[in-house]
């Protein structure tokens, strides 16, 4: 990550994992896009990690399973692509070369994780 010198807006992509000691529980993952304000790339990463750790939790679900949500990884932290937060502003982009893998992963495209 490159350093920046002005206070700016960043997008952090954060991956959480849900797990349980119950062997019948199927692990689940959540990808979150979080808007952060920071003075540098390094500060944005530190804030993303701190915020993510603070979101970790444990609870008992309606079927009695003990569920733990934990930070799996801060996937990316990037300054937003637009200088303003106006209508239509581009916030984040990433590129890939394997559309089939993306299609299989992204349920909104009809993909599955099977």
JSON list of C-alpha atoms in Angstrom, two decimals, residues 1-5 38-47 77-79:
[
{"chain": "A", "resi": 1, "resn": "UNK", "atom": "CA", "xyz": [0.00, 0.00, 0.00]},
{"chain": "A", "resi": 2, "resn": "UNK", "atom": "CA", "xyz": [1.23, 3.48, -0.77]},
{"chain": "A", "resi": 3, "resn": "UNK", "atom": "CA", "xyz": [1.21, 6.15, 1.93]},
{"chain": "A", "resi": 4, "resn": "UNK", "atom": "CA", "xyz": [-1.02, 9.17, 1.61]},
{"chain": "A", "resi": 5, "resn": "UNK", "atom": "CA", "xyz": [-0.61, 12.49, 3.35]},
{"chain": "A", "resi": 38, "resn": "UNK", "atom": "CA", "xyz": [-7.78, 7.88, 7.87]},
{"chain": "A", "resi": 39, "resn": "UNK", "atom": "CA", "xyz": [-4.70, 10.04, 7.41]},
{"chain": "A", "resi": 40, "resn": "UNK", "atom": "CA", "xyz": [-2.65, 7.31, 5.72]},
{"chain": "A", "resi": 41, "resn": "UNK", "atom": "CA", "xyz": [-2.87, 3.82, 4.24]},
{"chain": "A", "resi": 42, "resn": "UNK", "atom": "CA", "xyz": [-1.18, 2.45, 7.35]},
{"chain": "A", "resi": 43, "resn": "UNK", "atom": "CA", "xyz": [-3.70, 4.14, 9.65]},
{"chain": "A", "resi": 44, "resn": "UNK", "atom": "CA", "xyz": [-6.58, 2.87, 7.51]},
{"chain": "A", "resi": 45, "resn": "UNK", "atom": "CA", "xyz": [-5.29, -0.71, 7.79]},
{"chain": "A", "resi": 46, "resn": "UNK", "atom": "CA", "xyz": [-4.85, -0.37, 11.56]},
{"chain": "A", "resi": 47, "resn": "UNK", "atom": "CA", "xyz": [-8.38, 1.04, 11.91]},
{"chain": "A", "resi": 77, "resn": "UNK", "atom": "CA", "xyz": [-7.83, -1.57, 2.32]},
{"chain": "A", "resi": 78, "resn": "UNK", "atom": "CA", "xyz": [-7.89, 0.97, -0.47]},
{"chain": "A", "resi": 79, "resn": "UNK", "atom": "CA", "xyz": [-8.49, 4.68, -0.77]}
]
